[in-house]
Amino acid sequence: MKQALKSELSKQIILNEAFKLFYEDGFKTTSIEKIMKATSLTKGAFYHHFTNKKELGLAVITKKVQSRV
């Protein structure tokens, strides 16, 4: 699998799991560690795509809004 495709897949997995956990547990109580445990990816994968949890939260919202338009 090409690296760019693999990277995009990792990003989508993080976004999907983050949405589930934010929905179930709330944004404040969901840690980056909990998200990464749910994805079975490393924290390095997280920080490759996002600088912090706030940026991830905005990306999750953007993705959900775009999917409904």
JSON list of C-alpha atoms in Angstrom, two decimals:
[
{"chain": "A", "resi": 1, "resn": "MET", "atom": "CA", "xyz": [0.00, 0.00, 0.00]},
{"chain": "A", "resi": 2, "resn": "LYS", "atom": "CA", "xyz": [1.34, 3.43, -0.87]},
{"chain": "A", "resi": 3, "resn": "GLN", "atom": "CA", "xyz": [2.43, 5.55, 2.09]},
{"chain": "A", "resi": 4, "resn": "ALA", "atom": "CA", "xyz": [0.01, 8.40, 1.30]},
{"chain": "A", "resi": 5, "resn": "LEU", "atom": "CA", "xyz": [-2.93, 6.00, 1.19]},
{"chain": "A", "resi": 6, "resn": "LYS", "atom": "CA", "xyz": [-1.83, 4.34, 4.43]},
{"chain": "A", "resi": 7, "resn": "SER", "atom": "CA", "xyz": [-1.48, 7.75, 6.07]},
{"chain": "A", "resi": 8, "resn": "GLU", "atom": "CA", "xyz": [-4.95, 8.84, 4.96]},
{"chain": "A", "resi": 9, "resn": "LEU", "atom": "CA", "xyz": [-6.43, 5.56, 6.22]},
{"chain": "A", "resi": 10, "resn": "SER", "atom": "CA", "xyz": [-4.81, 6.13, 9.63]},
{"chain": "A", "resi": 11, "resn": "LYS", "atom": "CA", "xyz": [-6.25, 9.64, 9.76]},
{"chain": "A", "resi": 12, "resn": "GLN", "atom": "CA", "xyz": [-9.75, 8.40, 8.94]},
{"chain": "A", "resi": 13, "resn": "ILE", "atom": "CA", "xyz": [-9.52, 5.69, 11.59]},
{"chain": "A", "resi": 14, "resn": "ILE", "atom": "CA", "xyz": [-8.52, 8.29, 14.19]},
{"chain": "A", "resi": 15, "resn": "LEU", "atom": "CA", "xyz": [-11.37, 10.60, 13.14]},
{"chain": "A", "resi": 16, "resn": "ASN", "atom": "CA", "xyz": [-13.95, 7.81, 13.28]},
{"chain": "A", "resi": 17, "resn": "GLU", "atom": "CA", "xyz": [-12.88, 6.50, 16.68]},
{"chain": "A", "resi": 18, "resn": "ALA", "atom": "CA", "xyz": [-12.58, 10.01, 18.10]},
{"chain": "A", "resi": 19, "resn": "PHE", "atom": "CA", "xyz": [-16.14, 10.79, 17.00]},
{"chain": "A", "resi": 20, "resn": "LYS", "atom": "CA", "xyz": [-17.45, 7.64, 18.70]},
{"chain": "A", "resi": 21, "resn": "LEU", "atom": "CA", "xyz": [-15.62, 8.40, 21.94]},
{"chain": "A", "resi": 22, "resn": "PHE", "atom": "CA", "xyz": [-16.51, 12.11, 21.94]},
{"chain": "A", "resi": 23, "resn": "TYR", "atom": "CA", "xyz": [-20.16, 11.14, 21.42]},
{"chain": "A", "resi": 24, "resn": "GLU", "atom": "CA", "xyz": [-20.13, 8.46, 24.14]},
{"chain": "A", "resi": 25, "resn": "ASP", "atom": "CA", "xyz": [-17.90, 10.05, 26.79]},
{"chain": "A", "resi": 26, "resn": "GLY", "atom": "CA", "xyz": [-17.75, 13.74, 25.89]},
{"chain": "A", "resi": 27, "resn": "PHE", "atom": "CA", "xyz": [-14.90, 15.78, 24.49]},
{"chain": "A", "resi": 28, "resn": "LYS", "atom": "CA", "xyz": [-13.41, 16.85, 27.83]},
{"chain": "A", "resi": 29, "resn": "THR", "atom": "CA", "xyz": [-13.18, 13.34, 29.30]},
{"chain": "A", "resi": 30, "resn": "THR", "atom": "CA", "xyz": [-11.84, 11.65, 26.17]},
{"chain": "A", "resi": 31, "resn": "SER", "atom": "CA", "xyz": [-8.05, 11.60, 26.18]},
{"chain": "A", "resi": 32, "resn": "ILE", "atom": "CA", "xyz": [-5.71, 11.23, 23.23]},
{"chain": "A", "resi": 33, "resn": "GLU", "atom": "CA", "xyz": [-4.43, 8.06, 24.89]},
{"chain": "A", "resi": 34, "resn": "LYS", "atom": "CA", "xyz": [-7.96, 6.61, 25.00]},
{"chain": "A", "resi": 35, "resn": "ILE", "atom": "CA", "xyz": [-8.52, 7.43, 21.33]},
{"chain": "A", "resi": 36, "resn": "MET", "atom": "CA", "xyz": [-5.24, 5.85, 20.29]},
{"chain": "A", "resi": 37, "resn": "LYS", "atom": "CA", "xyz": [-5.94, 2.74, 22.36]},
{"chain": "A", "resi": 38, "resn": "ALA", "atom": "CA", "xyz": [-9.26, 2.37, 20.53]},
{"chain": "A", "resi": 39, "resn": "THR", "atom": "CA", "xyz": [-7.52, 2.70, 17.15]},
{"chain": "A", "resi": 40, "resn": "SER", "atom": "CA", "xyz": [-4.54, 0.44, 17.99]},
{"chain": "A", "resi": 41, "resn": "LEU", "atom": "CA", "xyz": [-2.34, 3.15, 16.45]},
{"chain": "A", "resi": 42, "resn": "THR", "atom": "CA", "xyz": [0.55, 5.00, 18.08]},
{"chain": "A", "resi": 43, "resn": "LYS", "atom": "CA", "xyz": [0.58, 8.51, 19.52]},
{"chain": "A", "resi": 44, "resn": "GLY", "atom": "CA", "xyz": [3.08, 9.27, 16.78]},
{"chain": "A", "resi": 45, "resn": "ALA", "atom": "CA", "xyz": [0.34, 8.56, 14.23]},
{"chain": "A", "resi": 46, "resn": "PHE", "atom": "CA", "xyz": [-1.90, 11.00, 16.09]},
{"chain": "A", "resi": 47, "resn": "TYR", "atom": "CA", "xyz": [0.68, 13.78, 16.13]},
{"chain": "A", "resi": 48, "resn": "HIS", "atom": "CA", "xyz": [1.50, 13.17, 12.48]},
{"chain": "A", "resi": 49, "resn": "HIS", "atom": "CA", "xyz": [-2.03, 14.32, 11.61]},
{"chain": "A", "resi": 50, "resn": "PHE", "atom": "CA", "xyz": [-3.07, 16.62, 14.48]},
{"chain": "A", "resi": 51, "resn": "THR", "atom": "CA", "xyz": [-1.21, 19.02, 16.76]},
{"chain": "A", "resi": 52, "resn": "ASN", "atom": "CA", "xyz": [-3.60, 18.55, 19.70]},
{"chain": "A", "resi": 53, "resn": "LYS", "atom": "CA", "xyz": [-7.03, 17.29, 20.77]},
{"chain": "A", "resi": 54, "resn": "LYS", "atom": "CA", "xyz": [-8.69, 20.61, 19.92]},
{"chain": "A", "resi": 55, "resn": "GLU", "atom": "CA", "xyz": [-7.52, 20.35, 16.31]},
{"chain": "A", "resi": 56, "resn": "LEU", "atom": "CA", "xyz": [-8.82, 16.77, 16.20]},
{"chain": "A", "resi": 57, "resn": "GLY", "atom": "CA", "xyz": [-12.17, 17.90, 17.59]},
{"chain": "A", "resi": 58, "resn": "LEU", "atom": "CA", "xyz": [-12.50, 20.55, 14.90]},
{"chain": "A", "resi": 59, "resn": "ALA", "atom": "CA", "xyz": [-11.57, 17.99, 12.23]},
{"chain": "A", "resi": 60, "resn": "VAL", "atom": "CA", "xyz": [-14.25, 15.60, 13.53]},
{"chain": "A", "resi": 61, "resn": "ILE", "atom": "CA", "xyz": [-16.88, 18.35, 13.42]},
{"chain": "A", "resi": 62, "resn": "THR", "atom": "CA", "xyz": [-15.80, 19.41, 9.92]},
{"chain": "A", "resi": 63, "resn": "LYS", "atom": "CA", "xyz": [-15.96, 15.83, 8.66]},
{"chain": "A", "resi": 64, "resn": "LYS", "atom": "CA", "xyz": [-19.43, 15.26, 10.10]},
{"chain": "A", "resi": 65, "resn": "VAL", "atom": "CA", "xyz": [-20.79, 18.54, 8.74]},
{"chain": "A", "resi": 66, "resn": "GLN", "atom": "CA", "xyz": [-19.34, 17.89, 5.26]},
{"chain": "A", "resi": 67, "resn": "SER", "atom": "CA", "xyz": [-20.86, 14.40, 5.17]},
{"chain": "A", "resi": 68, "resn": "ARG", "atom": "CA", "xyz": [-24.31, 15.91, 5.75]},
{"chain": "A", "resi": 69, "resn": "VAL", "atom": "CA", "xyz": [-24.10, 18.59, 3.06]}
]
